[in-house]
Structures are given as C-alpha cells and as structure tokens.
Short mmCIF file of C-alpha atoms and ligand atoms in Angstrom, two decimals:
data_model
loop_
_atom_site.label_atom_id
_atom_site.label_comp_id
_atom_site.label_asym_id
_atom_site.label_seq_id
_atom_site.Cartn_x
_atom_site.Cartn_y
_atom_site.Cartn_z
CA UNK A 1 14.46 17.14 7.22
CA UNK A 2 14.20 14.67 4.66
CA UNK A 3 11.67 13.43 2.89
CA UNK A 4 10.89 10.76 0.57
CA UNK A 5 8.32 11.63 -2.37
CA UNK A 6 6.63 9.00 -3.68
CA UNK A 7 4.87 9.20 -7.11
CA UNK A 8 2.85 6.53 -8.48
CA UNK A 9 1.27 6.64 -12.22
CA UNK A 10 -1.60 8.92 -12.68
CA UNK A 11 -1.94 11.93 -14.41
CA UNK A 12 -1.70 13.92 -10.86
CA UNK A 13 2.21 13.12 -11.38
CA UNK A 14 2.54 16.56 -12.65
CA UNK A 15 0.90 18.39 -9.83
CA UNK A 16 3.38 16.01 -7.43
CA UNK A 17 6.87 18.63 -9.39
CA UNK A 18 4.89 21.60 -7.23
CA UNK A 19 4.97 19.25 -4.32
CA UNK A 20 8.23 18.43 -4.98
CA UNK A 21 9.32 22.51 -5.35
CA UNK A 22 7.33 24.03 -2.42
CA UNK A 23 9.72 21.23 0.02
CA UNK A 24 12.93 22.08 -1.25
CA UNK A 25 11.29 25.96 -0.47
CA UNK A 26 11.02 25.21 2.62
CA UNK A 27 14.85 23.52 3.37
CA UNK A 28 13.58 20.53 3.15
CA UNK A 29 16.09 17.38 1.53
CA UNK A 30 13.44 15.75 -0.92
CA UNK A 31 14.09 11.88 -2.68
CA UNK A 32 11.45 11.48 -5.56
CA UNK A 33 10.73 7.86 -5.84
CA UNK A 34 8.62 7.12 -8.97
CA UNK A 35 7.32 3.74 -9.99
CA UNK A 36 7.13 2.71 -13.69
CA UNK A 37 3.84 4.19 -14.35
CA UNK A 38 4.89 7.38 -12.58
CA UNK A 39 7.82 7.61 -15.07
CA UNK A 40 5.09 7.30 -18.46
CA UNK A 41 3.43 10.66 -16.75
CA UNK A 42 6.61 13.11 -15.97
CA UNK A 43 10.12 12.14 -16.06
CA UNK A 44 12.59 11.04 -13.59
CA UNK A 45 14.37 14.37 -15.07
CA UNK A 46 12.34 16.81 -14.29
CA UNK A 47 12.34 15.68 -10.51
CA UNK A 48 15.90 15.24 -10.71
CA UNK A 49 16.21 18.74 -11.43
CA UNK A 50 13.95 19.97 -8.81
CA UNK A 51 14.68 17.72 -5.81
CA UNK A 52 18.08 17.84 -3.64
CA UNK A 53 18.64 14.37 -4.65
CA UNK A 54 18.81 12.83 -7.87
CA UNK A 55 15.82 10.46 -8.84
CA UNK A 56 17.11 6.63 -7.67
CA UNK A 57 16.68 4.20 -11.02
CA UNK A 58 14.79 1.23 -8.91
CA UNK A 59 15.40 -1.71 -6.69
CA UNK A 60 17.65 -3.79 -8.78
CA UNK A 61 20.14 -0.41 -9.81
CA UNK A 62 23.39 0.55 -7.42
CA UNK A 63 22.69 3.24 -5.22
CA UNK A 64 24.55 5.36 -3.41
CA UNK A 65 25.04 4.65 0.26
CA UNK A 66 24.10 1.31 -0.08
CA UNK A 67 20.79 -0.89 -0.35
CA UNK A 68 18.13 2.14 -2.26
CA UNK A 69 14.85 1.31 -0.53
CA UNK A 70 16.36 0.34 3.36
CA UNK A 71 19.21 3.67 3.30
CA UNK A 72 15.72 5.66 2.00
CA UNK A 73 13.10 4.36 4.18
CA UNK A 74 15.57 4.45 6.95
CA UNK A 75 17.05 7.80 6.15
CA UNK A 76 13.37 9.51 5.92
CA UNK A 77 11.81 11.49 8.19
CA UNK A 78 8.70 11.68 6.11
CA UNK A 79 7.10 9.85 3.54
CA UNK A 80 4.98 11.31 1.33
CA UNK A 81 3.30 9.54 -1.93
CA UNK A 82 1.39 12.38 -4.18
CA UNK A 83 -0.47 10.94 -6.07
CA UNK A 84 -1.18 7.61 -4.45
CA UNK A 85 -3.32 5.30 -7.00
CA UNK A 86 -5.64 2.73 -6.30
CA UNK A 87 -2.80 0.16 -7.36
CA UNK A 88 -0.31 1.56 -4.65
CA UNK A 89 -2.71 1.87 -2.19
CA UNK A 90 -3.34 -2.13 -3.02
CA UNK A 91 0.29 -3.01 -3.03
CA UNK A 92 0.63 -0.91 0.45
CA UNK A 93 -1.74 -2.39 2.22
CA UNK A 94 -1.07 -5.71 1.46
CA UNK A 95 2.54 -5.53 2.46
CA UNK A 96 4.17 -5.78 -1.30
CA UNK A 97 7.26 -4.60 -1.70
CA UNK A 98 7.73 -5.37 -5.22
CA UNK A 99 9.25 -2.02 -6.70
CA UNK A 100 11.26 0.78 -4.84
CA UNK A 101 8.89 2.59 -3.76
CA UNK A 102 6.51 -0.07 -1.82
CA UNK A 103 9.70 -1.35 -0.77
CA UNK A 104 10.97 1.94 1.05
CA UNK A 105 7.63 2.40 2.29
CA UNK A 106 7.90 -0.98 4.42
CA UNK A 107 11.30 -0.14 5.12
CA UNK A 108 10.53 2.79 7.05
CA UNK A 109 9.12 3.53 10.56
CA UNK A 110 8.98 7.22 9.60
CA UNK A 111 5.54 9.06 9.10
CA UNK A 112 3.40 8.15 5.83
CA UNK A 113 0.89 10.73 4.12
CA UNK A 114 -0.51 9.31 1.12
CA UNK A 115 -2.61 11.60 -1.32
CA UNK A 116 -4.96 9.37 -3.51
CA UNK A 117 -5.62 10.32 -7.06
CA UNK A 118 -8.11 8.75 -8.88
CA UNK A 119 -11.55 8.38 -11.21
CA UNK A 120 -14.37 8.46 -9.04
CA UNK A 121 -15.62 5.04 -9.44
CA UNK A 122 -12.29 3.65 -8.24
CA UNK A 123 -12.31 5.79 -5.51
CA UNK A 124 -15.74 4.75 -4.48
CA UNK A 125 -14.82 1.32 -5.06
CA UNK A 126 -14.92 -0.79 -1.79
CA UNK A 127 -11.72 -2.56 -2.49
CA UNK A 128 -10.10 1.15 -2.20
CA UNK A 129 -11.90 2.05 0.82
CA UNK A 130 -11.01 -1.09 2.57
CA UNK A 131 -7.61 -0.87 1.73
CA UNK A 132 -7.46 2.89 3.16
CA UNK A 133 -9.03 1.88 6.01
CA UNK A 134 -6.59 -0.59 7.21
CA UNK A 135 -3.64 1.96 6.35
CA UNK A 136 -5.60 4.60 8.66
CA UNK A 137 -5.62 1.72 11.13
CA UNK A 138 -2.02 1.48 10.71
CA UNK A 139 -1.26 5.34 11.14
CA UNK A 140 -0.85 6.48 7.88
CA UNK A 141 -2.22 9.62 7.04
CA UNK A 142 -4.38 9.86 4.07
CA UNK A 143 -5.14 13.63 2.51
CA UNK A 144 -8.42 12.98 0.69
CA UNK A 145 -9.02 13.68 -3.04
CA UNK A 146 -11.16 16.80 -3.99
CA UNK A 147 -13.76 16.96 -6.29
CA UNK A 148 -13.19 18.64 -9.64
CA UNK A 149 -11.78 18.04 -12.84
CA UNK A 150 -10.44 14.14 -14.01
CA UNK A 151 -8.25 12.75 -16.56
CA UNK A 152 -10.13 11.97 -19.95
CA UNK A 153 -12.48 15.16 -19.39
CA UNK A 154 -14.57 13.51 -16.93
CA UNK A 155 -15.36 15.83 -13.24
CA UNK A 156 -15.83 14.01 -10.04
CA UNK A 157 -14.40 13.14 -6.86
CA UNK A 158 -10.68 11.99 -7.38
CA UNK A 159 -8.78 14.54 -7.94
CA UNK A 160 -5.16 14.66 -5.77
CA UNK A 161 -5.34 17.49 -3.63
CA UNK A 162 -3.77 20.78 -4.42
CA UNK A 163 0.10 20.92 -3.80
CA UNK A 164 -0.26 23.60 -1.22
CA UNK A 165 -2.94 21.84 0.95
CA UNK A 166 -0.39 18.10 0.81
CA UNK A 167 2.51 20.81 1.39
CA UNK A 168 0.78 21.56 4.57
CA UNK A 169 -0.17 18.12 5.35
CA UNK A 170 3.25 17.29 4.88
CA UNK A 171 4.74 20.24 7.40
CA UNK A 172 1.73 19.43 9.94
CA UNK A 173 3.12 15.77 10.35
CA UNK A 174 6.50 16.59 10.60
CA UNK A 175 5.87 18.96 13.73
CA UNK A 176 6.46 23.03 14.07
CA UNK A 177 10.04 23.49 13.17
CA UNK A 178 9.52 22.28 9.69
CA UNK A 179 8.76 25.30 8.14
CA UNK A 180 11.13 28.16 8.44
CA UNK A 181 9.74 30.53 5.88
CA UNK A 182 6.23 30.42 7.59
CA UNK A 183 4.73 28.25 5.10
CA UNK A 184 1.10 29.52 4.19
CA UNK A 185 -0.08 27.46 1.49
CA UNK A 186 -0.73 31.00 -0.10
CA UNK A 187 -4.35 30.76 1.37
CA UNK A 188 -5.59 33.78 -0.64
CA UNK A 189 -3.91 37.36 -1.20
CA UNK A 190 -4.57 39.14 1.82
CA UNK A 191 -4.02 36.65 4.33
CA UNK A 192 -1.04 37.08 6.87
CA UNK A 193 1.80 35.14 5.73
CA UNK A 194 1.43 32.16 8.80
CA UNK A 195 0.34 31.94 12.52
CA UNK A 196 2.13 28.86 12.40
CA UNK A 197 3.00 27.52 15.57
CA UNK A 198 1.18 29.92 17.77
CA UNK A 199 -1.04 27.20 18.89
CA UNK A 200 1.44 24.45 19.35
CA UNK A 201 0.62 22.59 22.64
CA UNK A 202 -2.57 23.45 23.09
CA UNK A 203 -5.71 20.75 22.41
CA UNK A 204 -8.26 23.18 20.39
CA UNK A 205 -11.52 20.60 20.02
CA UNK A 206 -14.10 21.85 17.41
CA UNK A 207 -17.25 20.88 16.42
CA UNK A 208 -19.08 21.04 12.64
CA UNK A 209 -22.27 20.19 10.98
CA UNK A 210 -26.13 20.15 11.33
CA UNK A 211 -26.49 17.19 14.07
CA UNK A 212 -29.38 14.95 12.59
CA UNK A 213 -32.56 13.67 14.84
CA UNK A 214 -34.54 10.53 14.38
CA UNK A 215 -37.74 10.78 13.62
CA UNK A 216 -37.76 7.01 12.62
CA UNK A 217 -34.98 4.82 10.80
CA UNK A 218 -35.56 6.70 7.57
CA UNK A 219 -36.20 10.27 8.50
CA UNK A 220 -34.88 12.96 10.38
CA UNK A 221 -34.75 16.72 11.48
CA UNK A 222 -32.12 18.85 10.42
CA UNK A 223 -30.62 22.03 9.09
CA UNK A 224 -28.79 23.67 6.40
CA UNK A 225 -25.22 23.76 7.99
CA UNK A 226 -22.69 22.14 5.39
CA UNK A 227 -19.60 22.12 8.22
CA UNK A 228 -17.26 23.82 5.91
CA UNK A 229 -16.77 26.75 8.68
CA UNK A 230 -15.87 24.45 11.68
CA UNK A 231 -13.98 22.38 9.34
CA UNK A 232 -11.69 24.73 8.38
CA UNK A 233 -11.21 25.86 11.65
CA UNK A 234 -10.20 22.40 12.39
CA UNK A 235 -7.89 23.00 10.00
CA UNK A 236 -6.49 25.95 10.46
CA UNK A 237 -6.07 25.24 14.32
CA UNK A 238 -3.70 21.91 13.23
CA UNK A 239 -1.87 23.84 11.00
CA UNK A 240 -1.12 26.45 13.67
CA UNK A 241 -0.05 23.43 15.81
CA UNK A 242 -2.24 22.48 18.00
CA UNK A 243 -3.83 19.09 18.82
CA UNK A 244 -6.92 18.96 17.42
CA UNK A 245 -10.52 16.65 17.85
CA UNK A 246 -13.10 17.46 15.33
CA UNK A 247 -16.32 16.23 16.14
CA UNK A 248 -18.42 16.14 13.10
CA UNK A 249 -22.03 15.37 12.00
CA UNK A 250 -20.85 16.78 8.33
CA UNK A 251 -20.00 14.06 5.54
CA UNK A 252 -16.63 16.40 4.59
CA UNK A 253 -13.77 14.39 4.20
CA UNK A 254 -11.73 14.80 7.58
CA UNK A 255 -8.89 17.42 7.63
CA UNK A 256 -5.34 16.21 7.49
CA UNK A 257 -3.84 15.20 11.01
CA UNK A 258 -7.08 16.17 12.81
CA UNK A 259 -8.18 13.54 15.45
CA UNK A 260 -12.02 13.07 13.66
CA UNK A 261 -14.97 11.84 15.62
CA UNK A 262 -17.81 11.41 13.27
CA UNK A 263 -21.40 11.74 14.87
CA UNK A 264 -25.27 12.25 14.04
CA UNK A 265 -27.43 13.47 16.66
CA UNK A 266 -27.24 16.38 19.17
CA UNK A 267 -27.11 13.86 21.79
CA UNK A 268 -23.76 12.09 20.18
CA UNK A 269 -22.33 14.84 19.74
CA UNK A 270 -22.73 15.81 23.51
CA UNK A 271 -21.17 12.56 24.49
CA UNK A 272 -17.96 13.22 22.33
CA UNK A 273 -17.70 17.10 22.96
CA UNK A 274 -17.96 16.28 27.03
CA UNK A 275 -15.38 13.81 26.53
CA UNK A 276 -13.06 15.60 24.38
CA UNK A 277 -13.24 18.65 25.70
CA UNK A 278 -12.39 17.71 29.40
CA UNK A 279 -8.73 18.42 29.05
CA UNK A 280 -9.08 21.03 25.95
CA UNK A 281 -7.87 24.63 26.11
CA UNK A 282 -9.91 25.50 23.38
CA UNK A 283 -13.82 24.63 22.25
CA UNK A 284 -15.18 25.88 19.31
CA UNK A 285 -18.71 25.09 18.77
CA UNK A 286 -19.07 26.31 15.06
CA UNK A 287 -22.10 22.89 14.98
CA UNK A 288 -25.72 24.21 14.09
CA UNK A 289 -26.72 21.41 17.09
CA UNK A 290 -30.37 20.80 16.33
CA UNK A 291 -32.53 22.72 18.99
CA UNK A 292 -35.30 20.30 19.29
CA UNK A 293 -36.12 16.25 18.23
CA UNK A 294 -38.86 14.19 18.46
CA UNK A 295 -39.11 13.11 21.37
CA UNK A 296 -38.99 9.49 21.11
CA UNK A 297 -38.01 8.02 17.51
CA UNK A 298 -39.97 5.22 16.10
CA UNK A 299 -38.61 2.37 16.18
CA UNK A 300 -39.79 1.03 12.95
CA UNK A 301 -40.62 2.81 9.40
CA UNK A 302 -43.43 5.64 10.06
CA UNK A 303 -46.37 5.11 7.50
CA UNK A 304 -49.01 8.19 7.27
CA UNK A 305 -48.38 11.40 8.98
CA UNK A 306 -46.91 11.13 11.89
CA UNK A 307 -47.81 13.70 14.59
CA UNK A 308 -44.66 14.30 16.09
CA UNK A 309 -44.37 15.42 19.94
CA UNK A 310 -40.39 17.76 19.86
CA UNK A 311 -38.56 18.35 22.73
CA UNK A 312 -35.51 20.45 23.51
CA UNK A 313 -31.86 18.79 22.29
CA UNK A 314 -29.27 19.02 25.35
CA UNK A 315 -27.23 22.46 25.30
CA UNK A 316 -24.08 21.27 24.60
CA UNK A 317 -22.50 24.61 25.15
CA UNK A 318 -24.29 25.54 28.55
CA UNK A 319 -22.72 22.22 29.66
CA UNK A 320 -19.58 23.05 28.62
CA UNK A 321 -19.85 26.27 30.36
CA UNK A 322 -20.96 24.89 33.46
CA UNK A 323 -17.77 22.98 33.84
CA UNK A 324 -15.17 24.67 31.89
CA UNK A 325 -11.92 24.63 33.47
CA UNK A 326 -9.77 27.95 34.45
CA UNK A 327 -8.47 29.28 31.43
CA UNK A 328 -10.51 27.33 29.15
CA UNK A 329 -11.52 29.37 25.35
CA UNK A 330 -15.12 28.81 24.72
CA UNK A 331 -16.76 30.01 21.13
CA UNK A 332 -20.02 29.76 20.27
CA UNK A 333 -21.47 30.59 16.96
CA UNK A 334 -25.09 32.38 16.17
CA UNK A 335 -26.64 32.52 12.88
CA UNK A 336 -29.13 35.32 12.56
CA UNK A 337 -31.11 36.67 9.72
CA UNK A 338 -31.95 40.56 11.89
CA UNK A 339 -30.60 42.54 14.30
CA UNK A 340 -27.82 40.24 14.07
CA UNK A 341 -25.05 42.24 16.54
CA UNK A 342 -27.79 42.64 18.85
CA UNK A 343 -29.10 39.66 18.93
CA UNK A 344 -25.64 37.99 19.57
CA UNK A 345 -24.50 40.14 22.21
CA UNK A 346 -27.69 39.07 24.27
CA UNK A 347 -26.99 35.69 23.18
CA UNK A 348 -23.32 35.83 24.61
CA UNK A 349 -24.33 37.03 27.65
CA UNK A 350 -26.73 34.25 28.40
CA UNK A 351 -24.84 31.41 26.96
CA UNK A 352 -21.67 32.63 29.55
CA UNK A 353 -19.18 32.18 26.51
CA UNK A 354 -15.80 33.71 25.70
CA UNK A 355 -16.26 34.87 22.49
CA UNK A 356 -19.18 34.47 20.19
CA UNK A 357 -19.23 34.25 16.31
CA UNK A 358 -22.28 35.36 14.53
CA UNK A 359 -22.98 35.13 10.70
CA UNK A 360 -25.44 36.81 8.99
CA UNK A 361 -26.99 33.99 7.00
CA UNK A 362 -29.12 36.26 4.73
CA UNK A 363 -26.48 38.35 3.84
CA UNK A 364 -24.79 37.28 -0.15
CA UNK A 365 -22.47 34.41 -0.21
CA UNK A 366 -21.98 34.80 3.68
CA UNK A 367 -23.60 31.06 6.02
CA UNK A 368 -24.55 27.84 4.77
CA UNK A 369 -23.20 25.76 2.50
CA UNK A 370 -21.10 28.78 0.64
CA UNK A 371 -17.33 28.83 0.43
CA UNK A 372 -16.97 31.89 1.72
CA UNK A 373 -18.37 33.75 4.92
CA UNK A 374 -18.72 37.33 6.75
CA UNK A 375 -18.84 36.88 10.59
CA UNK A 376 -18.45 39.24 13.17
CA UNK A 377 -17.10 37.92 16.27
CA UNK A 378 -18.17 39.45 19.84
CA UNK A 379 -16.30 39.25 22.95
CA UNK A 380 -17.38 38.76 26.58
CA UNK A 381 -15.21 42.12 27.22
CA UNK A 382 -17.26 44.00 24.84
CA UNK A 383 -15.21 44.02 21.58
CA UNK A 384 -16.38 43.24 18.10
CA UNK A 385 -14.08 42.32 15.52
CA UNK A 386 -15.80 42.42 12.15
CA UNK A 387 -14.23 39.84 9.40
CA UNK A 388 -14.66 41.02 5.86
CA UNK A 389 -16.36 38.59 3.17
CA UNK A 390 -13.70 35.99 2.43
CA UNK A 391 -13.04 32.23 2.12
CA UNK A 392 -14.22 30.05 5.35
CA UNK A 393 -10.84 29.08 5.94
CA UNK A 394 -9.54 33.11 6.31
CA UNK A 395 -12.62 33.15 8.17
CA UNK A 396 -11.57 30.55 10.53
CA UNK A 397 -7.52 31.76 10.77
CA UNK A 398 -9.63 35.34 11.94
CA UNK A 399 -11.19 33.46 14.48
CA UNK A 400 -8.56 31.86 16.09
CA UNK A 401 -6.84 34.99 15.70
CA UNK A 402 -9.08 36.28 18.49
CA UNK A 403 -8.85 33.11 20.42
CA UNK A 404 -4.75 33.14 20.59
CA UNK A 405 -4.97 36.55 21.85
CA UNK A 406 -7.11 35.39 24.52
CA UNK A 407 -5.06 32.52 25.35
CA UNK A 408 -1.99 35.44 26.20
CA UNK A 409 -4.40 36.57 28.16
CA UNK A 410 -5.55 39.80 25.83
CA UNK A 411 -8.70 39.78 25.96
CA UNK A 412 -9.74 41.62 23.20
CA UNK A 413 -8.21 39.77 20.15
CA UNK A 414 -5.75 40.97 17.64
CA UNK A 415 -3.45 43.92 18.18
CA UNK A 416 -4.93 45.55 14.88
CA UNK A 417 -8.00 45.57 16.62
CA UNK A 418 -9.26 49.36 17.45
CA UNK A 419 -11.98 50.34 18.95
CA UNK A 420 -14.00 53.22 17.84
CA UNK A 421 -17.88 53.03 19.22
CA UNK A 422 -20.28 52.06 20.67
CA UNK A 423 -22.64 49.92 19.21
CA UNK A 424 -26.56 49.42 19.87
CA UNK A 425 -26.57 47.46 22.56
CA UNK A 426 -24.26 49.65 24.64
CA UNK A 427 -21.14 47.83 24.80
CA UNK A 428 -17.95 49.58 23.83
CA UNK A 429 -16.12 48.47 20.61
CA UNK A 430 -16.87 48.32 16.74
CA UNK A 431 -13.92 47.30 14.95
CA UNK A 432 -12.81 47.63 11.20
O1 C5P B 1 -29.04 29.16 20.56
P1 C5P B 1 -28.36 28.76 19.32
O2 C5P B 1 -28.70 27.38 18.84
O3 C5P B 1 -28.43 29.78 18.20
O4 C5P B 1 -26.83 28.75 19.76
C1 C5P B 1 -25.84 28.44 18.85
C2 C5P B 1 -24.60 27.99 19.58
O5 C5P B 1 -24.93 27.06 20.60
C3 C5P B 1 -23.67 27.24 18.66
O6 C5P B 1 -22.34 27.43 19.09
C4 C5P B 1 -24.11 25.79 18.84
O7 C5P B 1 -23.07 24.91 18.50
C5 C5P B 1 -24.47 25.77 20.30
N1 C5P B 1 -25.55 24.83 20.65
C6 C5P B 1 -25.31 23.83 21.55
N2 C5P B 1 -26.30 22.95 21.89
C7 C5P B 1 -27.54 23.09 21.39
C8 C5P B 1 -27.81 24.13 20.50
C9 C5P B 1 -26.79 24.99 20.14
O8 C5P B 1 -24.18 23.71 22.02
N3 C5P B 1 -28.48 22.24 21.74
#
C-alpha cells in the first residue's frame, strides 16, 4: 500500500528513518515528506535512501506525475506524520496548507495517524490539546507521546513513540492484509512472532482501572489498579484485529485505534460496559471495579470526619453474565494475596465466567502498577494455563491466546497447553 510519511522538525526526526525502514519491511511503498525544519534534523538523503520513493523537494519544485501534494495525498492510502510538532499540529488543524506536507495532508481523504513529539510543557499546553482535539473530532488518529527522555537533557512526557508501537499503529489503520511478514513490533524475545488477524471481525470490549467513588466533590474511594493490564489487552486485541471499546477509569493515554470510553465510578462504568458489550463477542473485565461506595456522596465539601455509611457497587460482571449472549467470551480477573488458585477457582465458579485471570499481587514485580505481571488463567472446563513473569502486554497476547481458542470453540486454550494434574481444588489441569 502506500503511504505517505510525514516528518516535521524535532529531534524525533531520527527515530521517524526506523519508521520509515520497518514499512518498506513490510512491502509497503513509503513517500517521506519533510518540512524545512524536518530537513535541519536528518536529511532528505537518508530517507531517500531508505524509502521506495525519492524524497519530493516541496510545493513549488516539478514532480513527477504531476501536482506533488494532490498526486500524494490522492495516491496515499495512509498518512502518517512521525514526529508531529506542536507547529504542525497548529497548521493541521487550522486548515494551512502552506508547505507540502500540510498541503498533501488536506489533499487527501486517506487515513491520518499523527505521532506528536514534543517538550512537556508544549504538550501540556492547551493550545496543543485543543488543536488535537478537533483533529480526533475529525478522525485522525493520534498515537500519544511517552514519557522519557527529551531533547536538551530534560525527561518528561513528549517523547514520539517508539517506531515499532507507530509501525503498528500504522498497520492497525490500514486493516489485516497490511502486514505480510506478521509484523510483531518485536514485543520482547520470546513472544510468538504475531496472532495478527486471528481476531479480525470480532468486537472484543475491555475494561481497565480502579473505578473511583464519591465520597464528596473532593474525595473518593479507590484502589491501587494502574490499568496497564487491561490496557494492553486493549491493545493487543486491536492489533490482532478486532474492534475494540475500552472502557477506562485509568488516566493512560488511550491505545491507538481503540474506541475509548473514559469513566470514574463503578456505576459509569456499568452503564458503558452494558452498552458496549450488548453486541460484543468478547468482555474482558481486567477493571479492579470498586466493591463498595458510600452510599450517598455529599453534595458539598465534607468538613470533620465524616462517618461514612458503604454499600455494595453493582456487579458488573454478574450482569454481564446474566445476559450474555450464545457464544459470548467472558473474563474476569481476581487479585489475591493467598491461596490464590484456590481462591479463583471458587471465584469462577460463582461469578459463572468463561475464563478467569488471577494475579498474585504479593508476588515480586507481578499486579499493580508494575510493567510486568505473572497471572494464571483458569478455565470454566477445568484448565489452568500458568503465564510466566513477563511484560503486561505478553501478558495480555497470553490471554487472548486462551480466549481465541475458545472462540474455535476449544475450550481449553492454546494447543501447547498440556495437562498434567490435578490441582487442590480437584479440578483436572496444571499447565507449564
Ligand atoms: O470479586 P472481585 O471484585 O475480586 O471480582 C473481580 C472481577 O469482577 C473483575 O473481573 C472485576 O472487573 C469484576 N467486578 C465487577 N463488578 C464489581 C466488582 C468486580 O464486574 N462490582
């Protein structure tokens, strides 16, 4: 397919040559179109040399095949700008079309990704978030900015997303047959090259975060969950292809290409789950939903002590169980600190879900707020797949592992899977 790369002037420029490289990889017929400033960072030859096309000079030069930004913009199938600065983003969203590549980008009624790359107090600035916002409203797909190192030694949030991650952005938006090797993103040595595809068609809705409850306009009840596990499953499920609704009460920056419903209380996130998950083949609860609130929140600022009266939250899943529809996945998630297999496998059974995912929040770098995780997943059947300490994202890819082979109607989960006892609570199955 081809694709347009845009590069505007900030020092991510060089990271936007691996963007470049890992399209051609995968087939892919790749324009760079830099601006001036892009051009003072890396230049024009070292895309040229990369890219299956030659790096056009600007507006005003000839160009092959006629007019340079309409024959691009009409041409692409994609557009991709990596990294997009606060001055592009400006010039975008107020329609300029003053230098090739804000001219090609009105010129085309392909797809648009754009990666911002900047220092944390533009990126926080409200002129930047304004003009985001009204390029979300206009379907353009933003991949946010990490948090990490900046130009000029400074660390913050700002910094353009890793090549891989706008790689996969990039191959998300352009649908399933855009990646013929399989592309990966190289998640971490270990990981199975790609399930790519083998959710395509199917709507997997997820939830993520520690839902907050009012105790008055300024306080509230809540827990330790960061959402990092059920937003990489998010994740993971859109880059396998499916259609995805994340319904978060986390402050993470939403996924690429992930239909995002931000909440705050158990009882929003009821309203969106019910809703999104009425057509869904796929529900993942991976929320810690608060299991009581107060049961009515002041309206007004508390002053002393308040002696609060708690009542049980709504359980989301137990609704969702009560009306899934035939064939429906449902996943809940447990975090336990003892007898955590145990524990889960009575939980299961009395929550009525598919498959349930329990983490062992005291164990080392495993539960909230880490990067990585160690789950093991029990099945309705009986099975137990354990998942080895690794990053939340392999964590989520195992996961949905199970959950594909339960959609082709295995019910166990992967065909590695073996099982070889019996565990305590006398159901068949321990796993790896
Ligand atoms: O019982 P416990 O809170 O440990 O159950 C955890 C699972 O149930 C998670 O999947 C969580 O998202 C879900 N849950 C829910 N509604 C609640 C509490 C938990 O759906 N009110």
């Amino acid at each position: 397919m081809r694709i347009v790369l845009g590069v505007s002037g900030g020092i991510a420029a060089y990271k936007a040559v691996e963007v470049c490289r890992l399209l051609v990889d995968e087939g892919h017929r790749v324009t760079p179109v830099l601006t001036d400033a892009a051009r003072r960072f890396v230049g024009a030859a070292t895309f040229s040399a990369l890219a299956s096309d030659p790096v056009p000079e600007g507006l005003w030069e000839p160009f092959e095949g006629g007019i340079a930004h309409t024959r691009l913009g009409q041409a692409a199938d994609l557009v991709v700008v990596a990294p997009a600065t606060a001055d592009l983003l400006a010039r975008y969203a107020a329609g300029m079309a003053d230098d090739l590549l804000t001219a090609t980008l009105l010129a085309t009624g392909a797809p648009v990704v754009v990666c911002p790359a900047m220092h944390t107090e533009m990126w926080e600035h409200p002129a930047v978030t304004e003009n985001l916002a009204t390029l979300r409203r206009r379907g353009v797909q933003v991949v946010p900015p990490e948090s990490g190192r900046l130009a000029g030694g400074d660390e913050g949030t700002g910094r353009m997303a890793e090549p891989e991650t706008i790689v996969r952005a990039v191959l998300a938006a352009l649908g399933p047959d855009a990646s013929p090797t399989g592309f990966s993103g190289a998640v971490a040595p270990g990981v199975p090259a790609l399930r790519r595809g083998d959710l395509a068609g199917r709507h997997v809705v997820v939830s993520a975060g520690g839902t907050r409850e009012a105790i008055d306009p300024v306080r509230v009840i809540t827990n330790r969950s960061s959402g990092k596990q059920g937003h990489a499953i998010a994740e993971a499920a859109r880059e396998r292809g499916a259609r995805v609704t994340l319904v978060t009460a986390s402050a993470l920056p939403a996924p690429a290409s992930v239909d995002t419903v931000r909440v705050e209380s158990a009882a929003e996130m009821e309203a969106a789950i019910d809703a999104a998950a009425r057509g869904a083949d796929v529900v993942v609860m991976a929320a810690a939903v608060a299991d009581f609130r107060p049961k009515v929140a002041a309206a007004h600022k508390v002053h002393g002590v308040p002696e609060l009266v708690l009542e049980p939250t709504p359980d989301i899943l137990a609704g969702l169980v009560a009306r899934r529809r035939p064939g429906q996945v449902l996943v809940g998630f447990a975090a336990e600190t003892q007898d955590v297999v145990g524990r889960a496998r009575r939980k299961l059974e009395r929550k009525g879900v598919d498959l349930l995912v329990v983490n062992d929040v005291s164990a080392p770098g495993a539960g909230f707020d880490h990067d990585t995780n160690e789950v093991t997943i029990l099945c309705s059947e009986g099975r137990t797949t354990r998942v080895p300490l690794g990053s939340k994202r392999q964590v989520a890819d195992a996961v949905l592992d199970v959950v594909v082979a339960r959609l082709h109607g295995s019910a166990g989960g992967p065909a590695d899977e073996r099982p070889t006892a019996e565990h305590e609570t006398g159901h068949t199955g321990e796993s790896r």
